[in-house]
Coordinates of C-alpha atoms and ligand atoms in Angstrom, one line a residue:
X266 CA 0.0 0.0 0.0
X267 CA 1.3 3.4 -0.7
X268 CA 0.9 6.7 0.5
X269 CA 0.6 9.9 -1.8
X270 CA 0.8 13.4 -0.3
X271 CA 0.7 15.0 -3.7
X272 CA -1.8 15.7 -6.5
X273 CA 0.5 15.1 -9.4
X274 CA 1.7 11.8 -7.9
X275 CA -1.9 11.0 -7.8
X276 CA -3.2 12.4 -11.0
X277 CA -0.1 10.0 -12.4
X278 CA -1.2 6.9 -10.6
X279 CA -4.6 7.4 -11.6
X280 CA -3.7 8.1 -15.3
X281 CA -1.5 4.6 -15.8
X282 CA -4.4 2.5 -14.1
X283 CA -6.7 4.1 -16.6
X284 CA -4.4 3.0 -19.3
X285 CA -4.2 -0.7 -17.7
X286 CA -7.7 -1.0 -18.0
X287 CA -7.9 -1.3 -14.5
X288 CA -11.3 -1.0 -12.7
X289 CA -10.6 2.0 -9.8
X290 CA -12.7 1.7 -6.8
X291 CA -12.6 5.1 -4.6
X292 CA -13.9 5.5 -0.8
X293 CA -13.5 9.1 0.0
X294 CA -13.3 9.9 3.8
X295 CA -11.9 12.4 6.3
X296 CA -10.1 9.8 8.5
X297 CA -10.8 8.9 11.9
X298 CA -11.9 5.4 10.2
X299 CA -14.9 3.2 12.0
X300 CA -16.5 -0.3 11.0
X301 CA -18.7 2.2 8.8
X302 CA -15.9 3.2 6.7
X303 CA -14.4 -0.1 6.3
X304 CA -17.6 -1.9 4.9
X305 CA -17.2 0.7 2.1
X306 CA -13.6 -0.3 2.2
X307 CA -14.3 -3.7 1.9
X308 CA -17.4 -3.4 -0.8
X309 CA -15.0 -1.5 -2.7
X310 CA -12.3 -4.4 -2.2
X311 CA -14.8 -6.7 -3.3
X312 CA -15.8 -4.8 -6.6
X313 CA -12.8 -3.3 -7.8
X314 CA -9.1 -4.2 -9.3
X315 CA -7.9 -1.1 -7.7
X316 CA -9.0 0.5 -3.9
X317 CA -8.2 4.1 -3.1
X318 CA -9.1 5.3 -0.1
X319 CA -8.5 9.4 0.3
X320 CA -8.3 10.7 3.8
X321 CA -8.5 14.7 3.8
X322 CA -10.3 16.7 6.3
X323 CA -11.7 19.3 4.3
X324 CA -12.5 22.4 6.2
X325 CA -15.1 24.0 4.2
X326 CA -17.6 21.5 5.0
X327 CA -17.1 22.6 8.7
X328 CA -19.6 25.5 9.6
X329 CA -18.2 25.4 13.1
X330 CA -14.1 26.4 13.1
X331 CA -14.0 24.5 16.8
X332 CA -15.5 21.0 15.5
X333 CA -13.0 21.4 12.6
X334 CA -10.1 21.7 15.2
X335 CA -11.1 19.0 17.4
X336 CA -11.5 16.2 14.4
X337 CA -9.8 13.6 15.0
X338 CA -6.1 13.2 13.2
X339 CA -4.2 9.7 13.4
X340 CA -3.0 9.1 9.9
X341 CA -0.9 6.4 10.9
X342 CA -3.5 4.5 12.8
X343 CA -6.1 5.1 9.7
X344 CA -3.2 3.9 7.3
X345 CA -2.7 0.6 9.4
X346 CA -6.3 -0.3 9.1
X347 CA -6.8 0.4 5.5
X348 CA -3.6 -2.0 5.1
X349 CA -5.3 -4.9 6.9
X350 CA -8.3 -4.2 4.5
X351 CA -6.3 -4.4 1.7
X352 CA -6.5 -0.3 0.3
X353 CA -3.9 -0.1 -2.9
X354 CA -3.6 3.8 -2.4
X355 CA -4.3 6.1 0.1
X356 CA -4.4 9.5 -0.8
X357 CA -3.8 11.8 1.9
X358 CA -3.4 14.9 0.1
X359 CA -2.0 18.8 2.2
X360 CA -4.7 21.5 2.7
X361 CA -2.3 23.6 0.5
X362 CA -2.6 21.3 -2.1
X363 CA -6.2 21.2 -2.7
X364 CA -6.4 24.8 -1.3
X365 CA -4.3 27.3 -2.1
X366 CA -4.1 30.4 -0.4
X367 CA -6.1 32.0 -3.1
X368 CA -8.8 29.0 -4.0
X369 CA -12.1 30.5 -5.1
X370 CA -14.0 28.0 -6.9
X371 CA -16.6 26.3 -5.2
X372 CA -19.9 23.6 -6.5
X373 CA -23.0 24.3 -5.1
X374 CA -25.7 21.8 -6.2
X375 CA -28.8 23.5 -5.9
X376 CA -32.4 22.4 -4.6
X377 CA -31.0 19.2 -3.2
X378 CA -29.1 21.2 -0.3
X379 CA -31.1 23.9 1.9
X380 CA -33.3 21.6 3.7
X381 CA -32.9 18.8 6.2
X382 CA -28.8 18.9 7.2
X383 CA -28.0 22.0 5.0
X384 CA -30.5 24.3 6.9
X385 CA -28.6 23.6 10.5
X386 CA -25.3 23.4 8.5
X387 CA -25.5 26.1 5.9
X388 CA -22.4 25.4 3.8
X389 CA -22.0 22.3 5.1
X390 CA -22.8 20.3 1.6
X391 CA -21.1 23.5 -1.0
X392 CA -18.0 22.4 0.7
X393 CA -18.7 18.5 0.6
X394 CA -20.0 19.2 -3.3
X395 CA -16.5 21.1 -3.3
X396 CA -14.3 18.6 -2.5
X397 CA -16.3 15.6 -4.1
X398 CA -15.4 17.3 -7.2
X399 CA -12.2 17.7 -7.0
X400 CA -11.5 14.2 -5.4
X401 CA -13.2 12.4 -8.3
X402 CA -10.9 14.7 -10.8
X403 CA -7.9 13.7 -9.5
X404 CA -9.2 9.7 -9.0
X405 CA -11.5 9.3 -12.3
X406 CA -13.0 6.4 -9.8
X407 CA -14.9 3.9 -11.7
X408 CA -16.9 3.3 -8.2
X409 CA -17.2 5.4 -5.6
X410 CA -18.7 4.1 -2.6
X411 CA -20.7 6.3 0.1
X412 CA -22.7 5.1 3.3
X413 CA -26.5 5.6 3.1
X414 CA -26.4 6.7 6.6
X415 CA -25.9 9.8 5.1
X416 CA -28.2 9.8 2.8
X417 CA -28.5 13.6 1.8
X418 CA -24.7 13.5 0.9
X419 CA -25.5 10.6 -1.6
X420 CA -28.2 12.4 -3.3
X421 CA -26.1 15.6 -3.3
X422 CA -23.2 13.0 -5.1
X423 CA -25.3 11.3 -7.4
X424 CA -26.7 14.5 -8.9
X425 CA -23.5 16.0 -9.1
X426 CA -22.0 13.2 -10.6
X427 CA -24.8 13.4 -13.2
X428 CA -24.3 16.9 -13.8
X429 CA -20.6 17.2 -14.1
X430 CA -20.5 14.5 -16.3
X431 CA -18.1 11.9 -14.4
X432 CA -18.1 9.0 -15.3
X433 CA -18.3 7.3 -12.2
X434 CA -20.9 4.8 -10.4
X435 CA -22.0 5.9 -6.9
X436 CA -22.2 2.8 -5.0
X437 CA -24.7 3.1 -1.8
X438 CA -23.5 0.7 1.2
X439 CA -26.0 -0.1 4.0
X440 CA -25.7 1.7 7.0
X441 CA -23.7 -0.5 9.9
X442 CA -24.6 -0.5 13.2
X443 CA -23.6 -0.7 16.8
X444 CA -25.6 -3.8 18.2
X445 CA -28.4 -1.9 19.6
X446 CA -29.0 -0.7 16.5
X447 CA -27.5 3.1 16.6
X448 CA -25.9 3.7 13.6
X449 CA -22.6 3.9 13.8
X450 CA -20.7 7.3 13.4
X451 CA -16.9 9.4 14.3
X452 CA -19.6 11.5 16.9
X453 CA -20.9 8.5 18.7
X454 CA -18.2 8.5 20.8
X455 CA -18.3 11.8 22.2
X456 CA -21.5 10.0 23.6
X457 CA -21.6 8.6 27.4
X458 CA -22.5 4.9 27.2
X459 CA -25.9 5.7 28.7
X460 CA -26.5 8.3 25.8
X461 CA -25.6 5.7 22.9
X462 CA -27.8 2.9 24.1
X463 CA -30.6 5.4 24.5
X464 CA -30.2 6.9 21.1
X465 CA -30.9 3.8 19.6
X466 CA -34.5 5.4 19.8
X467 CA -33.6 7.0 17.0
X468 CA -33.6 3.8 14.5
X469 CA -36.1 2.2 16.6
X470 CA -38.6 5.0 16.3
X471 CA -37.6 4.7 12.2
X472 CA -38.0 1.2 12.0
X473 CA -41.5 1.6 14.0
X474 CA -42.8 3.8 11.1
X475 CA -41.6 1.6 8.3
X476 CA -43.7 -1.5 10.3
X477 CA -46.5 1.0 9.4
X478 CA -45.6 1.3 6.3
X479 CA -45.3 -2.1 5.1
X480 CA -49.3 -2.5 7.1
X481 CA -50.7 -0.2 4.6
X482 CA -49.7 3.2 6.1
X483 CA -48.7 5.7 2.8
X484 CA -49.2 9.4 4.6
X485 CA -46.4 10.6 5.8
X486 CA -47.4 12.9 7.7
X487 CA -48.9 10.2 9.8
X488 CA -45.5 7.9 9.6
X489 CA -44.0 11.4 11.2
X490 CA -46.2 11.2 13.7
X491 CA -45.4 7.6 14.4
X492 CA -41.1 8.6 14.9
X493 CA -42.5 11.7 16.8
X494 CA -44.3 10.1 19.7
X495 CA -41.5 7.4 19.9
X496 CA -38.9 9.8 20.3
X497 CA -40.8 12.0 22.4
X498 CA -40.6 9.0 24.9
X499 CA -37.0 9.1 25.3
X500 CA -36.6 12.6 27.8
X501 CA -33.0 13.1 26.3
X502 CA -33.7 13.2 22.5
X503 CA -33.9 16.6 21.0
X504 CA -35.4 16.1 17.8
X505 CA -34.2 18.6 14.9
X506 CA -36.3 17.4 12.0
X507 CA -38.2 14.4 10.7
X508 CA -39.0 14.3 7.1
X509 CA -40.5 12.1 4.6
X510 CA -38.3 13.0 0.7
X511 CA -38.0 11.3 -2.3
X512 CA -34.6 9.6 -2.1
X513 CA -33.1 10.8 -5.2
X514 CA -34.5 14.3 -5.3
X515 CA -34.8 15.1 -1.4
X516 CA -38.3 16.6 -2.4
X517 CA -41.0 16.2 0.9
X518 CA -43.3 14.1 0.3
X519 CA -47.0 13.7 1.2
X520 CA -48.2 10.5 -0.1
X521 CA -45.6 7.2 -0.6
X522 CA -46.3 6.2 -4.3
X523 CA -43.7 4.0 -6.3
X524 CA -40.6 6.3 -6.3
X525 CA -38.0 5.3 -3.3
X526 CA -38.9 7.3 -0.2
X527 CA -36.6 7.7 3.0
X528 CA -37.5 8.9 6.2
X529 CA -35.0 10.8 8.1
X530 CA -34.4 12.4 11.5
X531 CA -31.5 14.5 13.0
X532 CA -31.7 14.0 17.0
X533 CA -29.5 15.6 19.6
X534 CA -29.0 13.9 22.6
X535 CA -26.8 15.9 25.4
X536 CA -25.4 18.2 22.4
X537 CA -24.2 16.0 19.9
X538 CA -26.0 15.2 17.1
X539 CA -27.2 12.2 15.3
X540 CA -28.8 11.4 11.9
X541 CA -30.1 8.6 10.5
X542 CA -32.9 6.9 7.7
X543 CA -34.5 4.1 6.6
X544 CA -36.2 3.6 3.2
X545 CA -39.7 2.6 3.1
X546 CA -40.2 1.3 -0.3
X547 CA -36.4 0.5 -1.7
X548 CA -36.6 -0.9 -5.2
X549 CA -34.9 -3.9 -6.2
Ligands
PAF695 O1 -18.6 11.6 4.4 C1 -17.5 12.1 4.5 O2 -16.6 11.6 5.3 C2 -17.2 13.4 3.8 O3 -18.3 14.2 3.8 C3 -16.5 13.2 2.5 C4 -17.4 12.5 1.5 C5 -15.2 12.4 2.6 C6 -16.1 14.6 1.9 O4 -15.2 15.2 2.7

């Protein structure tokens, strides 16, 4: 496994595997590397001649200067995991070299980004959209594999992938989970372990509304309802939003007809917090 610091190094790498014929996987992370990351890791393994994993913590997805200071850094930690997993290339590149002092060019993807996280995180996706762009520039990924966890990041990759014209596959890989269910996340552990079993709420309260679903239940409105008074159980859980969208075009939704819906909440529990989703109708 080897470890590129520069752009040109890995515009060069990326180049020759192109002219191999070689199929490049790509798992694009900020480090700090959980069980989450390493089922993409190992989807990506599984699917592709080549891995490269990047590992860049890119500051203009942070609206909050403090959270971006106190992310977790261990590069040599993250590198010895992706080496038991088998990573070809992991591309960890300098801030300076993705931006320089006088970087001005930015991708917003519109419509698909105010609501849900981007209204408590203005920014937050411009800068994700940012360096998604760039990443897959340098890479030229065949696949590129995200966590549905996040499922507004995967529509906000898809339809930029689309619109830019790369020619790259998203690949969606199930959300993994601790055992109670809480999906697993880089702020979980800033959780007491009291906090993380309760917030398994969170994907119990989900889970209670697809049951509904799958009886008959199509208003979602009502299936909001259902999350609501489950979470409103649990004295700790803040709730942010729950919302009913179309999966692909984050649209609200009123009544679940044949295209893939999600239902999604962002909870806080004692300050830090959690999102997650479950898809009521997923197509085969
Ligand atoms: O999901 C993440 O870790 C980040 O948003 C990503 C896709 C690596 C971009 O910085």
């Amino acid at each position: 496994m080897e470890i590129i610091n520069r752009r040109q190094r890995m515009f060069s790498i990326a180049r020759k595997l192109r002219r191999e014929a070689k199929t490049v996987g790509f798992v694009p992370t900020m480090g700090a590397l959980h069980e989450g990351h390493l089922a993409l890791v190992k989807e990506c393994r599984a699917r592709c001649d080549v891995v490269i994993v990047s590992i860049f913590v890119n500051q203009t997805q942070f609206n909050d200067q403090k959270d971006l200071a106190a992310y977790p850094r261990d590069l040599t930690a993250d590198a010895a995991l992706l080496a038991e997993y088998e990573a070809d290339y992991v591309y960890a590149p300098e801030v300076s070299e993705i931006y320089p002092d006088d970087f001005s060019t930015y991708v917003d993807v519109e419509g698909l980004t105010d609501r849900m996280e981007g209204s408590s995180r203005p920014g937050h996706f411009r800068g994700v959209a940012t360096i998604v762009t760039i990443l897959f520039n340098t890479v030229r990924p065949d696949l590129a594999f995200f966590g549905q966890k996040d499922a507004q990041q995967v529509a906000v990759v898809k339809r930029l992938t689309r619109d830019l014209g790369f020619e790259t596959e998203i690949v969606v890989v199930p959300t993994v989970r601790e055992p109670s269910g809480l999906a697993l996340s880089s702020r979980n552990t800033r959780l007491s372990v009291q906090d993380r079993e309760k917030a398994a709420v969170v994907i119990n309260a989900l889970r209670e509304a697809k049951t509904a679903f799958k009886k008959g239940e199509r208003n979602a409105a009502d299936l909001t309802n259902i999350v609501e008074s489950r979470l409103r159980d649990e004295p700790l859980a803040e709730i942010d939003y729950i919302s009913v969208v179309d999966r692909d075009s984050l649209q609200p939704i009123e009544k679940i007809g044949d295209n893939e819906t999600l239902i999604c909440a962002a909870v806080t529990f004692s300050g830090v917090r959690l999102i997650d989703n479950v898809i009521l109708n997923r197509k085969q």
